[in-house]
Amino acid sequence: MRMWIYVAILSWIFVSSLMADESFLSNDEYAKMLYKNPRGIGCDRCHGSNGEGKVIASYLQNGKKVYIKAPAIDHLSMDVFKKALSRSSRLMPEYFLTDSEKAYLYFYLTKNNLSKKAKK
Ligand code: HEC
């Protein structure tokens, strides 16, 4: 049995398919992937699938409903956006994103915003 040959061939196919996937990913797809899976909980879980903002949780306080919201992040300046990602907050997890990843996220979110405006 030359089992190891099969194993070697299979792992070669597996590794090359991973590499192929990566190089065929467009900038848009890459940015979207990053938004949903930024090495931590996806931004979309709190900020909504296009950064439009969303209610994360609600609770009752003295009989009144109180909402905890993640703000819309599709209209910020690049500066505000980047700064928010490097400060720590009580509600938002801390991420360790590179500058280029932040830029991809920023363009993903503002691109959506621009196309929304264009449709109106
Ligand atoms: C667990 C929910 C949660 C997740 C996940 C999350 N955020 Fe937030 N984010 C918040 C909340 C709540 C705020 C507002 C309070 C604050 O600034 O901490 C916020 C604030 C921000 C702000 C500042 C908005 C402003 O107007 O100043 C930006 C930018 C931002 N988030 C981007 C992101 C990005 C990009 C990701 C993914 C890498 C992400 N967030 C993931 C909950 C979240």
Tab-separated table of N, CA and C and ligand atoms in Angstrom:
chain	number	residue	atom	x	y	z
A	1	MET	N	0.841	-1.228	0.000
A	1	MET	CA	0.000	0.000	0.000
A	1	MET	C	0.856	1.251	0.000
A	2	ARG	N	0.659	2.082	-1.002
A	2	ARG	CA	1.412	3.340	-0.979
A	2	ARG	C	0.495	4.466	-0.532
A	3	MET	N	-0.012	4.248	0.653
A	3	MET	CA	-0.980	5.181	1.220
A	3	MET	C	-0.470	6.615	1.215
A	4	TRP	N	0.799	6.775	1.561
A	4	TRP	CA	1.343	8.137	1.706
A	4	TRP	C	1.273	8.919	0.404
A	5	ILE	N	1.334	8.201	-0.740
A	5	ILE	CA	1.232	8.908	-2.023
A	5	ILE	C	-0.151	9.551	-2.153
A	6	TYR	N	-1.175	8.764	-1.798
A	6	TYR	CA	-2.539	9.322	-1.869
A	6	TYR	C	-2.692	10.497	-0.930
A	7	VAL	N	-2.151	10.305	0.265
A	7	VAL	CA	-2.247	11.390	1.247
A	7	VAL	C	-1.553	12.633	0.708
A	8	ALA	N	-0.366	12.430	0.120
A	8	ALA	CA	0.383	13.574	-0.406
A	8	ALA	C	-0.393	14.251	-1.531
A	9	ILE	N	-0.956	13.445	-2.440
A	9	ILE	CA	-1.703	14.026	-3.556
A	9	ILE	C	-2.934	14.776	-3.065
A	10	LEU	N	-3.645	14.142	-2.136
A	10	LEU	CA	-4.848	14.794	-1.593
A	10	LEU	C	-4.509	16.105	-0.911
A	11	SER	N	-3.433	16.103	-0.125
A	11	SER	CA	-3.138	17.362	0.563
A	11	SER	C	-2.650	18.416	-0.420
A	12	TRP	N	-1.970	17.981	-1.486
A	12	TRP	CA	-1.547	18.945	-2.498
A	12	TRP	C	-2.779	19.584	-3.158
A	13	ILE	N	-3.769	18.729	-3.490
A	13	ILE	CA	-4.995	19.254	-4.105
A	13	ILE	C	-5.693	20.218	-3.157
A	14	PHE	N	-5.729	19.835	-1.901
A	14	PHE	CA	-6.392	20.670	-0.904
A	14	PHE	C	-5.699	22.027	-0.779
A	15	VAL	N	-4.395	21.997	-0.638
A	15	VAL	CA	-3.646	23.246	-0.477
A	15	VAL	C	-3.764	24.110	-1.725
A	16	SER	N	-3.674	23.497	-2.908
A	16	SER	CA	-3.733	24.341	-4.106
A	16	SER	C	-5.138	24.894	-4.329
A	17	SER	N	-6.168	24.158	-3.862
A	17	SER	CA	-7.512	24.718	-4.005
A	17	SER	C	-7.700	25.908	-3.073
A	18	LEU	N	-7.063	25.847	-1.927
A	18	LEU	CA	-7.136	26.991	-1.004
A	18	LEU	C	-6.462	28.201	-1.630
A	19	MET	N	-5.304	27.969	-2.244
A	19	MET	CA	-4.572	29.085	-2.835
A	19	MET	C	-5.337	29.665	-4.009
A	20	ALA	N	-5.960	28.771	-4.790
A	20	ALA	CA	-6.740	29.237	-5.926
A	20	ALA	C	-7.893	30.117	-5.451
A	21	ASP	N	-8.582	29.645	-4.399
A	21	ASP	CA	-9.687	30.416	-3.845
A	21	ASP	C	-9.267	31.820	-3.508
A	22	GLU	N	-8.105	31.907	-2.868
A	22	GLU	CA	-7.672	33.196	-2.402
A	22	GLU	C	-7.391	34.144	-3.553
A	23	SER	N	-6.753	33.621	-4.597
A	23	SER	CA	-6.373	34.536	-5.664
A	23	SER	C	-7.566	34.908	-6.553
A	24	PHE	N	-8.656	34.115	-6.490
A	24	PHE	CA	-9.821	34.459	-7.305
A	24	PHE	C	-10.836	35.323	-6.557
A	25	LEU	N	-10.542	35.594	-5.301
A	25	LEU	CA	-11.439	36.421	-4.511
A	25	LEU	C	-11.300	37.868	-4.967
A	26	SER	N	-12.418	38.498	-5.332
A	26	SER	CA	-12.335	39.903	-5.724
A	26	SER	C	-12.202	40.772	-4.480
A	27	ASN	N	-11.832	42.019	-4.669
A	27	ASN	CA	-11.707	42.944	-3.539
A	27	ASN	C	-13.014	43.046	-2.766
A	28	ASP	N	-14.097	43.092	-3.513
A	28	ASP	CA	-15.417	43.183	-2.903
A	28	ASP	C	-15.727	41.986	-2.018
A	29	GLU	N	-15.453	40.807	-2.564
A	29	GLU	CA	-15.723	39.581	-1.815
A	29	GLU	C	-14.837	39.500	-0.575
A	30	TYR	N	-13.592	39.903	-0.766
A	30	TYR	CA	-12.654	39.883	0.350
A	30	TYR	C	-13.147	40.809	1.464
A	31	ALA	N	-13.566	42.020	1.095
A	31	ALA	CA	-14.023	43.004	2.067
A	31	ALA	C	-15.263	42.503	2.804
A	32	LYS	N	-16.172	41.879	2.062
A	32	LYS	CA	-17.394	41.360	2.663
A	32	LYS	C	-17.074	40.234	3.643
A	33	MET	N	-16.156	39.381	3.235
A	33	MET	CA	-15.737	38.275	4.087
A	33	MET	C	-15.140	38.806	5.392
A	34	LEU	N	-14.352	39.842	5.262
A	34	LEU	CA	-13.701	40.441	6.416
A	34	LEU	C	-14.733	41.056	7.361
A	35	TYR	N	-15.733	41.686	6.773
A	35	TYR	CA	-16.783	42.321	7.575
A	35	TYR	C	-17.544	41.272	8.388
A	36	LYS	N	-17.765	40.113	7.764
A	36	LYS	CA	-18.518	39.072	8.449
A	36	LYS	C	-17.658	38.183	9.320
A	37	ASN	N	-16.365	38.195	9.079
A	37	ASN	CA	-15.487	37.309	9.833
A	37	ASN	C	-14.116	37.944	10.066
A	38	PRO	N	-14.087	38.982	10.911
A	38	PRO	CA	-12.844	39.750	11.092
A	38	PRO	C	-11.932	39.183	12.189
A	39	ARG	N	-11.692	37.873	12.200
A	39	ARG	CA	-10.959	37.206	13.290
A	39	ARG	C	-11.587	37.557	14.634
A	40	GLY	N	-12.849	37.304	14.731
A	40	GLY	CA	-13.586	37.637	15.930
A	40	GLY	C	-15.043	37.683	15.524
A	41	ILE	N	-15.909	38.141	16.412
A	41	ILE	CA	-17.334	38.179	16.072
A	41	ILE	C	-17.572	39.158	14.915
A	42	GLY	N	-18.389	38.727	13.954
A	42	GLY	CA	-18.621	39.512	12.737
A	42	GLY	C	-19.219	40.878	13.034
A	43	CYS	N	-18.768	41.900	12.323
A	43	CYS	CA	-19.293	43.260	12.508
A	43	CYS	C	-20.790	43.277	12.201
A	44	ASP	N	-21.191	42.452	11.239
A	44	ASP	CA	-22.597	42.425	10.813
A	44	ASP	C	-23.544	42.019	11.937
A	45	ARG	N	-23.052	41.212	12.893
A	45	ARG	CA	-23.908	40.760	13.992
A	45	ARG	C	-24.455	41.938	14.790
A	46	CYS	N	-23.674	42.984	14.906
A	46	CYS	CA	-24.120	44.134	15.684
A	46	CYS	C	-24.503	45.317	14.806
A	47	HIS	N	-23.727	45.563	13.759
A	47	HIS	CA	-23.967	46.773	12.959
A	47	HIS	C	-24.872	46.529	11.760
A	48	GLY	N	-25.367	45.297	11.598
A	48	GLY	CA	-26.238	45.000	10.468
A	48	GLY	C	-25.436	44.630	9.239
A	49	SER	N	-26.079	43.979	8.269
A	49	SER	CA	-25.306	43.389	7.172
A	49	SER	C	-24.648	44.419	6.273
A	50	ASN	N	-25.144	45.664	6.274
A	50	ASN	CA	-24.487	46.696	5.468
A	50	ASN	C	-24.003	47.874	6.301
A	51	GLY	N	-23.887	47.662	7.605
A	51	GLY	CA	-23.411	48.746	8.459
A	51	GLY	C	-24.466	49.801	8.742
A	52	GLU	N	-25.731	49.420	8.556
A	52	GLU	CA	-26.812	50.396	8.756
A	52	GLU	C	-27.176	50.596	10.227
A	53	GLY	N	-26.583	49.800	11.116
A	53	GLY	CA	-26.886	49.910	12.545
A	53	GLY	C	-28.025	48.986	12.920
A	54	LYS	N	-28.092	48.610	14.169
A	54	LYS	CA	-29.039	47.572	14.564
A	54	LYS	C	-29.226	47.564	16.081
A	55	VAL	N	-30.391	47.118	16.521
A	55	VAL	CA	-30.621	46.922	17.952
A	55	VAL	C	-29.977	45.592	18.353
A	56	ILE	N	-29.087	45.638	19.335
A	56	ILE	CA	-28.409	44.401	19.740
A	56	ILE	C	-29.210	43.678	20.822
A	57	ALA	N	-29.797	44.452	21.735
A	57	ALA	CA	-30.522	43.834	22.841
A	57	ALA	C	-31.494	44.842	23.431
A	58	SER	N	-32.447	44.341	24.177
A	58	SER	CA	-33.351	45.240	24.873
A	58	SER	C	-33.685	44.655	26.233
A	59	TYR	N	-34.024	45.506	27.167
A	59	TYR	CA	-34.422	45.032	28.492
A	59	TYR	C	-35.433	45.997	29.089
A	60	LEU	N	-36.100	45.547	30.142
A	60	LEU	CA	-37.093	46.402	30.791
A	60	LEU	C	-36.469	47.111	31.984
A	61	GLN	N	-36.719	48.418	32.078
A	61	GLN	CA	-36.250	49.163	33.238
A	61	GLN	C	-37.408	50.024	33.723
A	62	ASN	N	-37.869	49.776	34.929
A	62	ASN	CA	-39.053	50.444	35.483
A	62	ASN	C	-40.232	50.382	34.510
A	63	GLY	N	-40.426	49.219	33.936
A	63	GLY	CA	-41.549	49.026	33.038
A	63	GLY	C	-41.359	49.613	31.649
A	64	LYS	N	-40.208	50.234	31.414
A	64	LYS	CA	-39.961	50.819	30.083
A	64	LYS	C	-38.924	49.985	29.349
A	65	LYS	N	-39.120	49.854	28.046
A	65	LYS	CA	-38.165	49.065	27.277
A	65	LYS	C	-36.954	49.934	26.906
A	66	VAL	N	-35.788	49.419	27.217
A	66	VAL	CA	-34.557	50.142	26.883
A	66	VAL	C	-33.809	49.345	25.817
A	67	TYR	N	-33.332	50.043	24.779
A	67	TYR	CA	-32.649	49.353	23.683
A	67	TYR	C	-31.152	49.617	23.696
A	68	ILE	N	-30.401	48.601	23.438
A	68	ILE	CA	-28.960	48.782	23.246
A	68	ILE	C	-28.705	48.652	21.750
A	69	LYS	N	-28.155	49.713	21.188
A	69	LYS	CA	-27.998	49.726	19.734
A	69	LYS	C	-26.536	49.822	19.326
A	70	ALA	N	-26.216	49.227	18.201
A	70	ALA	CA	-24.925	49.483	17.574
A	70	ALA	C	-25.203	50.531	16.505
A	71	PRO	N	-24.446	51.607	16.487
A	71	PRO	CA	-24.739	52.711	15.563
A	71	PRO	C	-24.495	52.339	14.100
A	72	ALA	N	-25.064	53.133	13.215
A	72	ALA	CA	-24.773	52.985	11.787
A	72	ALA	C	-23.314	53.359	11.566
A	73	ILE	N	-22.610	52.596	10.759
A	73	ILE	CA	-21.198	52.910	10.509
A	73	ILE	C	-20.916	53.019	9.013
A	74	ASP	N	-21.962	53.371	8.259
A	74	ASP	CA	-21.793	53.422	6.802
A	74	ASP	C	-21.634	54.852	6.277
A	75	HIS	N	-21.438	55.797	7.170
A	75	HIS	CA	-21.389	57.185	6.721
A	75	HIS	C	-20.285	57.966	7.427
A	76	LEU	N	-19.385	57.251	8.109
A	76	LEU	CA	-18.365	57.926	8.916
A	76	LEU	C	-17.186	58.359	8.057
A	77	SER	N	-16.411	59.302	8.600
A	77	SER	CA	-15.173	59.632	7.898
A	77	SER	C	-14.169	58.515	8.195
A	78	MET	N	-13.216	58.353	7.313
A	78	MET	CA	-12.184	57.319	7.451
A	78	MET	C	-11.482	57.454	8.800
A	79	ASP	N	-11.266	58.700	9.210
A	79	ASP	CA	-10.553	58.964	10.450
A	79	ASP	C	-11.331	58.455	11.671
A	80	VAL	N	-12.593	58.812	11.741
A	80	VAL	CA	-13.456	58.387	12.853
A	80	VAL	C	-13.547	56.860	12.869
A	81	PHE	N	-13.706	56.295	11.683
A	81	PHE	CA	-13.827	54.849	11.549
A	81	PHE	C	-12.591	54.142	12.108
A	82	LYS	N	-11.430	54.581	11.656
A	82	LYS	CA	-10.185	53.936	12.091
A	82	LYS	C	-9.951	54.106	13.576
A	83	LYS	N	-10.243	55.290	14.085
A	83	LYS	CA	-10.028	55.539	15.513
A	83	LYS	C	-10.931	54.651	16.364
A	84	ALA	N	-12.183	54.484	15.921
A	84	ALA	CA	-13.124	53.664	16.676
A	84	ALA	C	-12.625	52.225	16.764
A	85	LEU	N	-11.908	51.786	15.731
A	85	LEU	CA	-11.435	50.402	15.723
A	85	LEU	C	-10.183	50.205	16.558
A	86	SER	N	-9.565	51.285	16.987
A	86	SER	CA	-8.382	51.060	17.818
A	86	SER	C	-8.584	51.470	19.274
A	87	ARG	N	-9.795	51.929	19.593
A	87	ARG	CA	-10.013	52.201	21.014
A	87	ARG	C	-10.804	51.032	21.610
A	88	SER	N	-10.738	50.909	22.938
A	88	SER	CA	-11.519	49.823	23.510
A	88	SER	C	-12.822	50.392	24.050
A	89	SER	N	-13.828	49.560	24.056
A	89	SER	CA	-15.157	50.010	24.435
A	89	SER	C	-15.796	48.950	25.317
A	90	ARG	N	-16.840	49.334	26.009
A	90	ARG	CA	-17.498	48.392	26.895
A	90	ARG	C	-18.330	47.392	26.099
A	91	LEU	N	-18.887	47.866	24.991
A	91	LEU	CA	-19.839	47.037	24.261
A	91	LEU	C	-19.238	46.334	23.052
A	92	MET	N	-18.328	47.017	22.410
A	92	MET	CA	-17.790	46.450	21.179
A	92	MET	C	-16.489	45.718	21.478
A	93	PRO	N	-16.326	44.511	20.934
A	93	PRO	CA	-15.084	43.783	21.186
A	93	PRO	C	-13.891	44.492	20.553
A	94	GLU	N	-12.717	44.197	21.048
A	94	GLU	CA	-11.526	44.798	20.463
A	94	GLU	C	-11.015	43.903	19.332
A	95	TYR	N	-10.652	44.533	18.233
A	95	TYR	CA	-10.142	43.774	17.090
A	95	TYR	C	-8.694	44.137	16.859
A	96	PHE	N	-7.973	43.235	16.233
A	96	PHE	CA	-6.586	43.537	15.916
A	96	PHE	C	-6.436	43.501	14.410
A	97	LEU	N	-6.932	44.556	13.775
A	97	LEU	CA	-6.947	44.606	12.319
A	97	LEU	C	-5.778	45.424	11.809
A	98	THR	N	-5.263	45.032	10.661
A	98	THR	CA	-4.182	45.813	10.053
A	98	THR	C	-4.799	47.038	9.377
A	99	ASP	N	-3.948	47.990	9.026
A	99	ASP	CA	-4.437	49.191	8.343
A	99	ASP	C	-5.140	48.834	7.049
A	100	SER	N	-4.579	47.858	6.340
A	100	SER	CA	-5.184	47.505	5.061
A	100	SER	C	-6.545	46.846	5.276
A	101	GLU	N	-6.669	46.050	6.327
A	101	GLU	CA	-7.974	45.454	6.623
A	101	GLU	C	-9.002	46.530	6.987
A	102	LYS	N	-8.575	47.523	7.759
A	102	LYS	CA	-9.481	48.623	8.108
A	102	LYS	C	-9.925	49.367	6.857
A	103	ALA	N	-8.991	49.559	5.944
A	103	ALA	CA	-9.327	50.267	4.709
A	103	ALA	C	-10.334	49.462	3.886
A	104	TYR	N	-10.127	48.153	3.792
A	104	TYR	CA	-11.083	47.305	3.064
A	104	TYR	C	-12.470	47.414	3.685
A	105	LEU	N	-12.526	47.329	5.023
A	105	LEU	CA	-13.814	47.418	5.719
A	105	LEU	C	-14.470	48.762	5.456
A	106	TYR	N	-13.657	49.814	5.521
A	106	TYR	CA	-14.186	51.155	5.317
A	106	TYR	C	-14.792	51.298	3.920
A	107	PHE	N	-14.059	50.837	2.930
A	107	PHE	CA	-14.577	50.977	1.568
A	107	PHE	C	-15.787	50.084	1.319
A	108	TYR	N	-15.802	48.931	1.947
A	108	TYR	CA	-16.972	48.047	1.833
A	108	TYR	C	-18.220	48.765	2.341
A	109	LEU	N	-18.097	49.387	3.515
A	109	LEU	CA	-19.256	50.033	4.136
A	109	LEU	C	-19.674	51.299	3.403
A	110	THR	N	-18.720	52.119	3.012
A	110	THR	CA	-19.095	53.380	2.371
A	110	THR	C	-19.538	53.143	0.931
A	111	LYS	N	-19.008	52.127	0.302
A	111	LYS	CA	-19.451	51.784	-1.054
A	111	LYS	C	-20.933	51.460	-1.049
A	112	ASN	N	-21.356	50.673	-0.047
A	112	ASN	CA	-22.782	50.358	0.082
A	112	ASN	C	-23.608	51.618	0.266
A	113	ASN	N	-23.085	52.500	1.070
A	113	ASN	CA	-23.777	53.742	1.361
A	113	ASN	C	-23.921	54.586	0.096
A	114	LEU	N	-22.847	54.656	-0.677
A	114	LEU	CA	-22.880	55.434	-1.904
A	114	LEU	C	-23.891	54.869	-2.890
A	115	SER	N	-23.934	53.524	-2.999
A	115	SER	CA	-24.868	52.960	-3.976
A	115	SER	C	-26.311	53.139	-3.519
A	116	LYS	N	-26.534	53.172	-2.171
A	116	LYS	CA	-27.876	53.435	-1.659
A	116	LYS	C	-28.316	54.837	-2.057
A	117	LYS	N	-27.368	55.779	-1.918
A	117	LYS	CA	-27.693	57.168	-2.251
A	117	LYS	C	-27.980	57.305	-3.737
A	118	ALA	N	-27.209	56.584	-4.529
A	118	ALA	CA	-27.362	56.688	-5.974
A	118	ALA	C	-28.733	56.180	-6.422
A	119	LYS	N	-29.279	55.198	-5.707
A	119	LYS	CA	-30.571	54.634	-6.069
A	119	LYS	C	-31.734	55.583	-5.796
A	120	LYS	N	-31.526	56.492	-4.834
A	120	LYS	CA	-32.628	57.374	-4.457
A	120	LYS	C	-32.901	58.426	-5.527
B	1	HEC	C1	-20.911	43.065	19.974
B	1	HEC	C2	-21.411	44.064	19.036
B	1	HEC	C3	-20.449	44.755	18.105
B	1	HEC	C4	-19.609	44.180	17.183
B	1	HEC	C5	-19.412	42.712	16.892
B	1	HEC	C6	-18.954	45.265	16.483
B	1	HEC	N1	-19.370	46.460	16.989
B	1	HEC	FE1	-18.792	48.299	16.399
B	1	HEC	N2	-19.863	49.149	17.879
B	1	HEC	C7	-20.733	48.496	18.731
B	1	HEC	C8	-21.354	49.447	19.635
B	1	HEC	C9	-22.387	49.115	20.718
B	1	HEC	C10	-20.820	50.717	19.308
B	1	HEC	C11	-21.158	52.075	19.953
B	1	HEC	C12	-20.514	52.235	21.290
B	1	HEC	C13	-19.036	52.235	21.169
B	1	HEC	O1	-18.461	53.045	20.432
B	1	HEC	O2	-18.442	51.383	21.824
B	1	HEC	C14	-19.887	50.494	18.199
B	1	HEC	C15	-19.159	51.485	17.580
B	1	HEC	C16	-18.466	51.326	16.382
B	1	HEC	C17	-17.876	52.409	15.612
B	1	HEC	C18	-17.902	53.893	15.987
B	1	HEC	C19	-19.161	54.527	15.460
B	1	HEC	C20	-19.176	56.010	15.687
B	1	HEC	O3	-20.176	56.625	15.257
B	1	HEC	O4	-18.252	56.556	16.266
B	1	HEC	C21	-17.301	51.846	14.502
B	1	HEC	C22	-16.565	52.553	13.375
B	1	HEC	C23	-17.520	50.416	14.586
B	1	HEC	N3	-18.235	50.143	15.733
B	1	HEC	C24	-17.090	49.502	13.630
B	1	HEC	C25	-17.140	48.127	13.801
B	1	HEC	C26	-16.494	47.163	12.922
B	1	HEC	C27	-15.757	47.516	11.633
B	1	HEC	C28	-16.713	45.932	13.456
B	1	HEC	C29	-16.141	44.606	12.975
B	1	HEC	C30	-14.694	44.543	12.831
B	1	HEC	C31	-17.537	46.117	14.652
B	1	HEC	N4	-17.763	47.452	14.833
B	1	HEC	C32	-18.029	45.099	15.458
B	1	HEC	C33	-20.983	47.136	18.729
B	1	HEC	C34	-20.285	46.198	17.982
